[in-house]
Amino acid sequence: MKILLMEFIGYKEWTESLGYDREWKIQDIQSSIYKVVNDEISRVGGFALPVRYDGLIILADGIPNKHLLEIYTKVKEISPTKINACIGYGKTPREAEINAHNCILNSLSDEPKFSIIHDENVVACHFDYNNFTSLTHELSFYAAYMRVMRLYSKLSESIYDFGGISQYLGGDNMIAFIDEDTLDKIIKIVENMDEIKVGIGIGKNARSAMAGATRALDEIRSKREDKWKIVKFST
Ligand SMILES: Nc1nc2c(ncn2[C@@H]2O[C@H](COP(=O)(O)OP(=O)(O)OP(=O)(O)O)[C@@H](O)[C@H]2O)c(=O)[nH]1
């Protein structure tokens, strides 16, 4: 598993430079940066986890380094701060992110460190809460959101224990990226949880894997017999 980690250096100081009436400005600038990142990384088949805004966690398997460097250059152009960037490798996404982070911690310059690392398949798990729309009508928008967040926070802990990394994507959706060897653990968890189903996609890059996961979810919905399905996506 390969992860490109980008750190916005001095982000705290940048935010404080905006004065007290700053939160709206921070949200505005963060969303414009994320839009550029999302457009650029999707174009080359990757996915950026918006887990935080003072750093980007990019699933980099299946993306040539030259494209990763182009994205780094683009983000550097629009970033309010200097950027540090490293590619980390690990058997699991968790290890890859930790290794990329250690590379950034140990780097003595803000020159990007993009070692050549072999590509591996990406495995994306798209979790979906059953009948979230009717739950929302029954409770309220916010109460339904709280219900899902409580469940996904426990689920993301278990996924991290297996070496996966996950991200809430809004509505009743959570995506997780895992190592292919932990597929059976994920399936076992979902089989023991009544409220959710999971579409699993395997692809040469994050975008293909996520498309496969979404297609797997649609196939589950078409018959409503299974709690999980795996689709290998090969675009
Ligand atoms: N981020 C994201 N949100 C989605 C996606 N598909 C649906 N949603 C949103 O998720 C919420 C629930 O949609 P669904 O999961 O399709 O609806 P549901 O009522 O849970 O129905 P079932 O999942 O079929 O049981 C809605 O707010 C949708 O807009 C997706 O692929 N990604």
PDB file of C-alpha atoms and ligand atoms in Angstrom:
ATOM      1  CA  MET A   1       0.000   0.000   0.000  1.00  0.00           C
ATOM      2  CA  LYS A   2       1.371   3.432  -0.967  1.00  0.00           C
ATOM      3  CA  ILE A   3       0.331   6.713   0.618  1.00  0.00           C
ATOM      4  CA  LEU A   4       1.358  10.229  -0.343  1.00  0.00           C
ATOM      5  CA  LEU A   5       1.223  12.404   2.755  1.00  0.00           C
ATOM      6  CA  MET A   6       1.346  16.182   2.415  1.00  0.00           C
ATOM      7  CA  GLU A   7       1.807  18.389   5.483  1.00  0.00           C
ATOM      8  CA  PHE A   8       0.940  22.101   5.416  1.00  0.00           C
ATOM      9  CA  ILE A   9       3.856  23.535   7.414  1.00  0.00           C
ATOM     10  CA  GLY A  10       2.953  26.219   9.974  1.00  0.00           C
ATOM     11  CA  TYR A  11      -0.790  25.785   9.481  1.00  0.00           C
ATOM     12  CA  LYS A  12      -1.569  26.878  13.055  1.00  0.00           C
ATOM     13  CA  GLU A  13       0.377  30.111  12.607  1.00  0.00           C
ATOM     14  CA  TRP A  14      -1.352  30.739   9.260  1.00  0.00           C
ATOM     15  CA  THR A  15      -4.792  30.316  10.815  1.00  0.00           C
ATOM     16  CA  GLU A  16      -3.903  32.652  13.686  1.00  0.00           C
ATOM     17  CA  SER A  17      -2.665  35.253  11.197  1.00  0.00           C
ATOM     18  CA  LEU A  18      -6.244  35.577   9.949  1.00  0.00           C
ATOM     19  CA  GLY A  19      -7.469  37.238  13.143  1.00  0.00           C
ATOM     20  CA  TYR A  20     -10.472  36.289  15.277  1.00  0.00           C
ATOM     21  CA  ASP A  21     -13.047  36.539  12.506  1.00  0.00           C
ATOM     22  CA  ARG A  22     -11.293  33.720  10.712  1.00  0.00           C
ATOM     23  CA  GLU A  23     -13.235  30.464  10.813  1.00  0.00           C
ATOM     24  CA  TRP A  24     -15.269  31.306   7.692  1.00  0.00           C
ATOM     25  CA  LYS A  25     -12.060  32.245   5.834  1.00  0.00           C
ATOM     26  CA  ILE A  26     -10.369  28.988   6.917  1.00  0.00           C
ATOM     27  CA  GLN A  27     -13.381  26.922   5.771  1.00  0.00           C
ATOM     28  CA  ASP A  28     -13.451  28.836   2.476  1.00  0.00           C
ATOM     29  CA  ILE A  29      -9.763  28.334   1.726  1.00  0.00           C
ATOM     30  CA  GLN A  30      -9.810  24.694   2.891  1.00  0.00           C
ATOM     31  CA  SER A  31     -12.759  23.841   0.629  1.00  0.00           C
ATOM     32  CA  SER A  32     -11.138  25.491  -2.384  1.00  0.00           C
ATOM     33  CA  ILE A  33      -7.889  23.579  -1.744  1.00  0.00           C
ATOM     34  CA  TYR A  34      -9.810  20.306  -1.297  1.00  0.00           C
ATOM     35  CA  LYS A  35     -11.739  20.931  -4.535  1.00  0.00           C
ATOM     36  CA  VAL A  36      -8.484  21.338  -6.483  1.00  0.00           C
ATOM     37  CA  VAL A  37      -6.944  18.290  -4.791  1.00  0.00           C
ATOM     38  CA  ASN A  38     -10.070  16.192  -5.411  1.00  0.00           C
ATOM     39  CA  ASP A  39     -10.222  17.212  -9.096  1.00  0.00           C
ATOM     40  CA  GLU A  40      -6.508  16.622  -9.684  1.00  0.00           C
ATOM     41  CA  ILE A  41      -6.201  13.324  -7.797  1.00  0.00           C
ATOM     42  CA  SER A  42      -9.427  11.850  -9.249  1.00  0.00           C
ATOM     43  CA  ARG A  43      -8.190  12.683 -12.749  1.00  0.00           C
ATOM     44  CA  VAL A  44      -5.221  10.318 -12.231  1.00  0.00           C
ATOM     45  CA  GLY A  45      -7.192   7.655 -10.329  1.00  0.00           C
ATOM     46  CA  GLY A  46      -6.371   8.461  -6.731  1.00  0.00           C
ATOM     47  CA  PHE A  47      -8.392   9.571  -3.720  1.00  0.00           C
ATOM     48  CA  ALA A  48      -7.574  12.093  -1.008  1.00  0.00           C
ATOM     49  CA  LEU A  49      -8.976  11.334   2.438  1.00  0.00           C
ATOM     50  CA  PRO A  50     -10.219  14.655   3.887  1.00  0.00           C
ATOM     51  CA  VAL A  51      -9.497  13.468   7.444  1.00  0.00           C
ATOM     52  CA  ARG A  52      -7.936  16.844   8.280  1.00  0.00           C
ATOM     53  CA  TYR A  53      -7.097  20.080   6.503  1.00  0.00           C
ATOM     54  CA  ASP A  54      -3.542  20.713   7.602  1.00  0.00           C
ATOM     55  CA  GLY A  55      -2.476  17.612   5.772  1.00  0.00           C
ATOM     56  CA  LEU A  56      -3.572  15.384   2.901  1.00  0.00           C
ATOM     57  CA  ILE A  57      -3.618  11.572   2.961  1.00  0.00           C
ATOM     58  CA  ILE A  58      -3.618  10.443  -0.671  1.00  0.00           C
ATOM     59  CA  LEU A  59      -4.020   6.806  -1.757  1.00  0.00           C
ATOM     60  CA  ALA A  60      -1.227   6.625  -4.316  1.00  0.00           C
ATOM     61  CA  ASP A  61      -1.156   3.031  -5.582  1.00  0.00           C
ATOM     62  CA  GLY A  62      -1.473   2.840  -9.367  1.00  0.00           C
ATOM     63  CA  ILE A  63      -0.436   6.480  -9.855  1.00  0.00           C
ATOM     64  CA  PRO A  64       2.933   7.220 -11.506  1.00  0.00           C
ATOM     65  CA  ASN A  65       5.256   9.427  -9.463  1.00  0.00           C
ATOM     66  CA  LYS A  66       5.230  12.063 -12.202  1.00  0.00           C
ATOM     67  CA  HIS A  67       1.489  12.541 -11.646  1.00  0.00           C
ATOM     68  CA  LEU A  68       2.005  12.649  -7.878  1.00  0.00           C
ATOM     69  CA  LEU A  69       4.657  15.328  -8.367  1.00  0.00           C
ATOM     70  CA  GLU A  70       2.261  17.333 -10.583  1.00  0.00           C
ATOM     71  CA  ILE A  71      -0.350  17.230  -7.792  1.00  0.00           C
ATOM     72  CA  TYR A  72       2.244  18.236  -5.204  1.00  0.00           C
ATOM     73  CA  THR A  73       3.232  21.203  -7.416  1.00  0.00           C
ATOM     74  CA  LYS A  74      -0.413  22.213  -7.900  1.00  0.00           C
ATOM     75  CA  VAL A  75      -1.183  22.051  -4.172  1.00  0.00           C
ATOM     76  CA  LYS A  76       2.019  23.972  -3.400  1.00  0.00           C
ATOM     77  CA  GLU A  77       0.837  26.738  -5.751  1.00  0.00           C
ATOM     78  CA  ILE A  78      -2.508  27.188  -3.975  1.00  0.00           C
ATOM     79  CA  SER A  79      -1.436  26.393  -0.406  1.00  0.00           C
ATOM     80  CA  PRO A  80      -1.349  29.233   2.152  1.00  0.00           C
ATOM     81  CA  THR A  81       1.756  27.630   3.670  1.00  0.00           C
ATOM     82  CA  LYS A  82       4.862  25.699   2.614  1.00  0.00           C
ATOM     83  CA  ILE A  83       4.304  21.985   2.093  1.00  0.00           C
ATOM     84  CA  ASN A  84       6.228  18.901   3.114  1.00  0.00           C
ATOM     85  CA  ALA A  85       5.510  15.657   1.244  1.00  0.00           C
ATOM     86  CA  CYS A  86       6.574  12.032   1.466  1.00  0.00           C
ATOM     87  CA  ILE A  87       5.426   8.741  -0.014  1.00  0.00           C
ATOM     88  CA  GLY A  88       5.222   5.922   2.505  1.00  0.00           C
ATOM     89  CA  TYR A  89       4.902   2.198   1.858  1.00  0.00           C
ATOM     90  CA  GLY A  90       3.421  -0.406   4.173  1.00  0.00           C
ATOM     91  CA  LYS A  91       1.724  -3.804   4.048  1.00  0.00           C
ATOM     92  CA  THR A  92      -1.359  -2.027   5.426  1.00  0.00           C
ATOM     93  CA  PRO A  93      -2.641   1.516   4.846  1.00  0.00           C
ATOM     94  CA  ARG A  94      -1.982   2.209   8.536  1.00  0.00           C
ATOM     95  CA  GLU A  95       1.706   1.259   8.169  1.00  0.00           C
ATOM     96  CA  ALA A  96       2.019   3.230   4.925  1.00  0.00           C
ATOM     97  CA  GLU A  97       0.636   6.390   6.552  1.00  0.00           C
ATOM     98  CA  ILE A  98       2.865   5.994   9.635  1.00  0.00           C
ATOM     99  CA  ASN A  99       5.929   5.506   7.405  1.00  0.00           C
ATOM    100  CA  ALA A 100       5.045   8.554   5.306  1.00  0.00           C
ATOM    101  CA  HIS A 101       4.585  10.547   8.520  1.00  0.00           C
ATOM    102  CA  ASN A 102       7.964   9.402   9.890  1.00  0.00           C
ATOM    103  CA  CYS A 103       9.559  10.411   6.586  1.00  0.00           C
ATOM    104  CA  ILE A 104       8.084  13.907   6.975  1.00  0.00           C
ATOM    105  CA  LEU A 105       9.189  14.126  10.630  1.00  0.00           C
ATOM    106  CA  ASN A 106      12.745  13.161   9.666  1.00  0.00           C
ATOM    107  CA  SER A 107      12.985  15.330   6.549  1.00  0.00           C
ATOM    108  CA  LEU A 108      15.449  18.197   6.779  1.00  0.00           C
ATOM    109  CA  SER A 109      14.099  20.139   3.803  1.00  0.00           C
ATOM    110  CA  ASP A 110      10.683  20.814   2.281  1.00  0.00           C
ATOM    111  CA  GLU A 111      11.766  19.087  -0.915  1.00  0.00           C
ATOM    112  CA  PRO A 112       9.285  16.244  -1.681  1.00  0.00           C
ATOM    113  CA  LYS A 113      10.581  12.742  -0.991  1.00  0.00           C
ATOM    114  CA  PHE A 114       9.002  10.530  -3.691  1.00  0.00           C
ATOM    115  CA  SER A 115      10.811   7.219  -3.653  1.00  0.00           C
ATOM    116  CA  ILE A 116       9.914   4.718  -6.393  1.00  0.00           C
ATOM    117  CA  ILE A 117       7.664   2.106  -4.792  1.00  0.00           C
ATOM    118  CA  HIS A 118       5.886  -0.785  -6.541  1.00  0.00           C
ATOM    119  CA  ASP A 119       2.098  -0.614  -6.909  1.00  0.00           C
ATOM    120  CA  GLU A 120      -0.363  -2.978  -5.277  1.00  0.00           C
ATOM    121  CA  ASN A 121      -4.126  -3.452  -5.617  1.00  0.00           C
ATOM    122  CA  VAL A 122      -6.312  -1.056  -3.657  1.00  0.00           C
ATOM    123  CA  VAL A 123      -9.173  -2.501  -1.590  1.00  0.00           C
ATOM    124  CA  ALA A 124     -11.987  -0.054  -0.797  1.00  0.00           C
ATOM    125  CA  CYS A 125     -14.865  -0.895   1.577  1.00  0.00           C
ATOM    126  CA  HIS A 126     -17.925   1.354   1.198  1.00  0.00           C
ATOM    127  CA  PHE A 127     -20.083   0.952   4.331  1.00  0.00           C
ATOM    128  CA  ASP A 128     -23.695   1.972   4.137  1.00  0.00           C
ATOM    129  CA  TYR A 129     -26.335   2.167   6.890  1.00  0.00           C
ATOM    130  CA  ASN A 130     -29.525   0.348   5.935  1.00  0.00           C
ATOM    131  CA  ASN A 131     -32.643   2.493   5.337  1.00  0.00           C
ATOM    132  CA  PHE A 132     -30.919   5.688   6.434  1.00  0.00           C
ATOM    133  CA  THR A 133     -33.506   7.746   4.605  1.00  0.00           C
ATOM    134  CA  SER A 134     -36.389   6.294   6.628  1.00  0.00           C
ATOM    135  CA  LEU A 135     -34.334   6.542   9.836  1.00  0.00           C
ATOM    136  CA  THR A 136     -33.833  10.231   9.069  1.00  0.00           C
ATOM    137  CA  HIS A 137     -37.577  10.751   8.577  1.00  0.00           C
ATOM    138  CA  GLU A 138     -38.224   8.849  11.842  1.00  0.00           C
ATOM    139  CA  LEU A 139     -35.694  10.797  13.911  1.00  0.00           C
ATOM    140  CA  SER A 140     -34.327  14.010  12.356  1.00  0.00           C
ATOM    141  CA  PHE A 141     -31.356  14.887  10.149  1.00  0.00           C
ATOM    142  CA  TYR A 142     -29.074  15.474  13.098  1.00  0.00           C
ATOM    143  CA  ALA A 143     -30.285  12.549  15.256  1.00  0.00           C
ATOM    144  CA  ALA A 144     -29.794  10.161  12.317  1.00  0.00           C
ATOM    145  CA  TYR A 145     -26.308  11.609  11.758  1.00  0.00           C
ATOM    146  CA  MET A 146     -25.480  11.033  15.452  1.00  0.00           C
ATOM    147  CA  ARG A 147     -26.730   7.444  15.228  1.00  0.00           C
ATOM    148  CA  VAL A 148     -24.473   6.711  12.247  1.00  0.00           C
ATOM    149  CA  MET A 149     -21.448   8.504  13.691  1.00  0.00           C
ATOM    150  CA  ARG A 150     -21.632   6.470  16.930  1.00  0.00           C
ATOM    151  CA  LEU A 151     -21.637   3.264  14.916  1.00  0.00           C
ATOM    152  CA  TYR A 152     -18.935   4.339  12.460  1.00  0.00           C
ATOM    153  CA  SER A 153     -16.642   5.558  15.207  1.00  0.00           C
ATOM    154  CA  LYS A 154     -16.615   2.039  16.760  1.00  0.00           C
ATOM    155  CA  LEU A 155     -16.251   0.462  13.297  1.00  0.00           C
ATOM    156  CA  SER A 156     -13.328   2.716  12.343  1.00  0.00           C
ATOM    157  CA  GLU A 157     -11.515   1.720  15.565  1.00  0.00           C
ATOM    158  CA  SER A 158     -11.790  -1.978  14.621  1.00  0.00           C
ATOM    159  CA  ILE A 159     -10.713  -1.245  11.047  1.00  0.00           C
ATOM    160  CA  TYR A 160      -7.654   0.674  12.315  1.00  0.00           C
ATOM    161  CA  ASP A 161      -6.806  -2.272  14.593  1.00  0.00           C
ATOM    162  CA  PHE A 162      -6.691  -4.404  11.406  1.00  0.00           C
ATOM    163  CA  GLY A 163      -4.430  -1.831   9.697  1.00  0.00           C
ATOM    164  CA  GLY A 164      -7.116  -0.080   7.667  1.00  0.00           C
ATOM    165  CA  ILE A 165      -7.856   3.640   7.478  1.00  0.00           C
ATOM    166  CA  SER A 166     -11.373   5.027   7.078  1.00  0.00           C
ATOM    167  CA  GLN A 167     -13.250   8.258   6.457  1.00  0.00           C
ATOM    168  CA  TYR A 168     -16.859   9.351   6.898  1.00  0.00           C
ATOM    169  CA  LEU A 169     -18.149  10.593   3.521  1.00  0.00           C
ATOM    170  CA  GLY A 170     -21.452  12.137   4.567  1.00  0.00           C
ATOM    171  CA  GLY A 171     -24.980  10.743   4.747  1.00  0.00           C
ATOM    172  CA  ASP A 172     -24.698   7.161   5.925  1.00  0.00           C
ATOM    173  CA  ASN A 173     -21.471   6.443   4.065  1.00  0.00           C
ATOM    174  CA  MET A 174     -18.036   5.527   5.298  1.00  0.00           C
ATOM    175  CA  ILE A 175     -15.116   4.399   3.152  1.00  0.00           C
ATOM    176  CA  ALA A 176     -12.237   2.280   4.417  1.00  0.00           C
ATOM    177  CA  PHE A 177      -9.069   1.171   2.669  1.00  0.00           C
ATOM    178  CA  ILE A 178      -7.641  -2.128   3.855  1.00  0.00           C
ATOM    179  CA  ASP A 179      -5.035  -4.730   3.058  1.00  0.00           C
ATOM    180  CA  GLU A 180      -6.482  -7.588   0.977  1.00  0.00           C
ATOM    181  CA  ASP A 181      -5.478 -10.071   3.728  1.00  0.00           C
ATOM    182  CA  THR A 182      -7.909  -8.494   6.202  1.00  0.00           C
ATOM    183  CA  LEU A 183     -10.973  -8.841   3.945  1.00  0.00           C
ATOM    184  CA  ASP A 184     -12.288 -11.772   5.981  1.00  0.00           C
ATOM    185  CA  LYS A 185     -12.120  -9.740   9.220  1.00  0.00           C
ATOM    186  CA  ILE A 186     -14.157  -6.909   7.681  1.00  0.00           C
ATOM    187  CA  ILE A 187     -16.741  -9.359   6.315  1.00  0.00           C
ATOM    188  CA  LYS A 188     -17.024 -11.045   9.733  1.00  0.00           C
ATOM    189  CA  ILE A 189     -17.689  -7.693  11.440  1.00  0.00           C
ATOM    190  CA  VAL A 190     -20.397  -6.718   8.929  1.00  0.00           C
ATOM    191  CA  GLU A 191     -22.060 -10.135   9.149  1.00  0.00           C
ATOM    192  CA  ASN A 192     -22.443  -9.540  12.893  1.00  0.00           C
ATOM    193  CA  MET A 193     -23.905  -6.022  12.555  1.00  0.00           C
ATOM    194  CA  ASP A 194     -27.593  -5.780  11.592  1.00  0.00           C
ATOM    195  CA  GLU A 195     -27.604  -2.123  10.613  1.00  0.00           C
ATOM    196  CA  ILE A 196     -25.007  -2.014   7.832  1.00  0.00           C
ATOM    197  CA  LYS A 197     -23.932  -3.505   4.536  1.00  0.00           C
ATOM    198  CA  VAL A 198     -20.625  -3.111   2.717  1.00  0.00           C
ATOM    199  CA  GLY A 199     -19.676  -2.951  -0.938  1.00  0.00           C
ATOM    200  CA  ILE A 200     -16.042  -3.949  -1.461  1.00  0.00           C
ATOM    201  CA  GLY A 201     -14.083  -2.925  -4.549  1.00  0.00           C
ATOM    202  CA  ILE A 202     -10.649  -4.119  -5.656  1.00  0.00           C
ATOM    203  CA  GLY A 203      -8.863  -2.030  -8.271  1.00  0.00           C
ATOM    204  CA  LYS A 204      -5.486  -0.925  -9.592  1.00  0.00           C
ATOM    205  CA  ASN A 205      -6.022   2.471  -7.949  1.00  0.00           C
ATOM    206  CA  ALA A 206      -8.270   4.074  -5.334  1.00  0.00           C
ATOM    207  CA  ARG A 207     -10.768   5.502  -7.838  1.00  0.00           C
ATOM    208  CA  SER A 208     -11.306   2.107  -9.514  1.00  0.00           C
ATOM    209  CA  ALA A 209     -11.574   0.353  -6.148  1.00  0.00           C
ATOM    210  CA  MET A 210     -14.170   2.898  -4.950  1.00  0.00           C
ATOM    211  CA  ALA A 211     -16.192   2.538  -8.165  1.00  0.00           C
ATOM    212  CA  GLY A 212     -16.159  -1.223  -7.610  1.00  0.00           C
ATOM    213  CA  ALA A 213     -17.313  -0.774  -4.011  1.00  0.00           C
ATOM    214  CA  THR A 214     -20.208   1.455  -5.104  1.00  0.00           C
ATOM    215  CA  ARG A 215     -21.209  -1.044  -7.788  1.00  0.00           C
ATOM    216  CA  ALA A 216     -21.083  -3.839  -5.195  1.00  0.00           C
ATOM    217  CA  LEU A 217     -23.433  -1.801  -2.960  1.00  0.00           C
ATOM    218  CA  ASP A 218     -25.860  -1.333  -5.846  1.00  0.00           C
ATOM    219  CA  GLU A 219     -25.809  -5.081  -6.502  1.00  0.00           C
ATOM    220  CA  ILE A 220     -26.617  -5.710  -2.822  1.00  0.00           C
ATOM    221  CA  ARG A 221     -29.531  -3.252  -3.053  1.00  0.00           C
ATOM    222  CA  SER A 222     -30.875  -4.935  -6.203  1.00  0.00           C
ATOM    223  CA  LYS A 223     -31.719  -8.160  -4.334  1.00  0.00           C
ATOM    224  CA  ARG A 224     -31.352  -7.229  -0.624  1.00  0.00           C
ATOM    225  CA  GLU A 225     -30.180 -10.751   0.210  1.00  0.00           C
ATOM    226  CA  ASP A 226     -26.511 -10.102   0.961  1.00  0.00           C
ATOM    227  CA  LYS A 227     -24.740  -7.951   3.534  1.00  0.00           C
ATOM    228  CA  TRP A 228     -21.518  -7.755   1.505  1.00  0.00           C
ATOM    229  CA  LYS A 229     -20.282  -8.161  -2.068  1.00  0.00           C
ATOM    230  CA  ILE A 230     -16.874  -7.874  -3.734  1.00  0.00           C
ATOM    231  CA  VAL A 231     -16.379  -6.370  -7.218  1.00  0.00           C
ATOM    232  CA  LYS A 232     -13.034  -6.305  -9.025  1.00  0.00           C
ATOM    233  CA  PHE A 233     -13.029  -3.086 -11.081  1.00  0.00           C
ATOM    234  CA  SER A 234     -10.577  -2.893 -13.942  1.00  0.00           C
ATOM    235  CA  THR A 235     -10.776   0.490 -15.637  1.00  0.00           C
TER     236      THR A 235
HETATM  237  N1  LIG B   1     -20.960  10.150  -0.072  1.00  0.00           N
HETATM  238  C1  LIG B   1     -21.931   9.427  -0.638  1.00  0.00           C
HETATM  239  N2  LIG B   1     -23.221   9.606  -0.244  1.00  0.00           N
HETATM  240  C2  LIG B   1     -24.150   8.825  -0.830  1.00  0.00           C
HETATM  241  C3  LIG B   1     -23.859   7.867  -1.819  1.00  0.00           C
HETATM  242  N3  LIG B   1     -25.028   7.254  -2.187  1.00  0.00           N
HETATM  243  C4  LIG B   1     -26.005   7.817  -1.444  1.00  0.00           C
HETATM  244  N4  LIG B   1     -25.479   8.767  -0.638  1.00  0.00           N
HETATM  245  C5  LIG B   1     -26.195   9.567   0.364  1.00  0.00           C
HETATM  246  O1  LIG B   1     -26.403   8.700   1.501  1.00  0.00           O
HETATM  247  C6  LIG B   1     -27.689   8.944   2.076  1.00  0.00           C
HETATM  248  C7  LIG B   1     -28.526   7.682   2.097  1.00  0.00           C
HETATM  249  O2  LIG B   1     -28.577   7.174   0.770  1.00  0.00           O
HETATM  250  P1  LIG B   1     -28.828   5.591   0.605  1.00  0.00           P
HETATM  251  O3  LIG B   1     -27.869   4.830   1.447  1.00  0.00           O
HETATM  252  O4  LIG B   1     -28.825   5.286  -0.841  1.00  0.00           O
HETATM  253  O5  LIG B   1     -30.335   5.449   1.160  1.00  0.00           O
HETATM  254  P2  LIG B   1     -30.895   4.436   2.274  1.00  0.00           P
HETATM  255  O6  LIG B   1     -32.163   5.000   2.756  1.00  0.00           O
HETATM  256  O7  LIG B   1     -29.865   4.141   3.313  1.00  0.00           O
HETATM  257  O8  LIG B   1     -31.223   3.147   1.433  1.00  0.00           O
HETATM  258  P3  LIG B   1     -30.383   1.788   1.383  1.00  0.00           P
HETATM  259  O9  LIG B   1     -28.931   2.123   1.523  1.00  0.00           O
HETATM  260  O10 LIG B   1     -30.695   1.265   0.029  1.00  0.00           O
HETATM  261  O11 LIG B   1     -30.855   0.922   2.493  1.00  0.00           O
HETATM  262  C8  LIG B   1     -28.329  10.020   1.219  1.00  0.00           C
HETATM  263  O12 LIG B   1     -28.046  11.249   1.897  1.00  0.00           O
HETATM  264  C9  LIG B   1     -27.552   9.990  -0.080  1.00  0.00           C
HETATM  265  O13 LIG B   1     -27.481  11.253  -0.676  1.00  0.00           O
HETATM  266  C10 LIG B   1     -22.496   7.725  -2.198  1.00  0.00           C
HETATM  267  O14 LIG B   1     -22.130   6.903  -3.051  1.00  0.00           O
HETATM  268  N5  LIG B   1     -21.576   8.510  -1.582  1.00  0.00           N
END
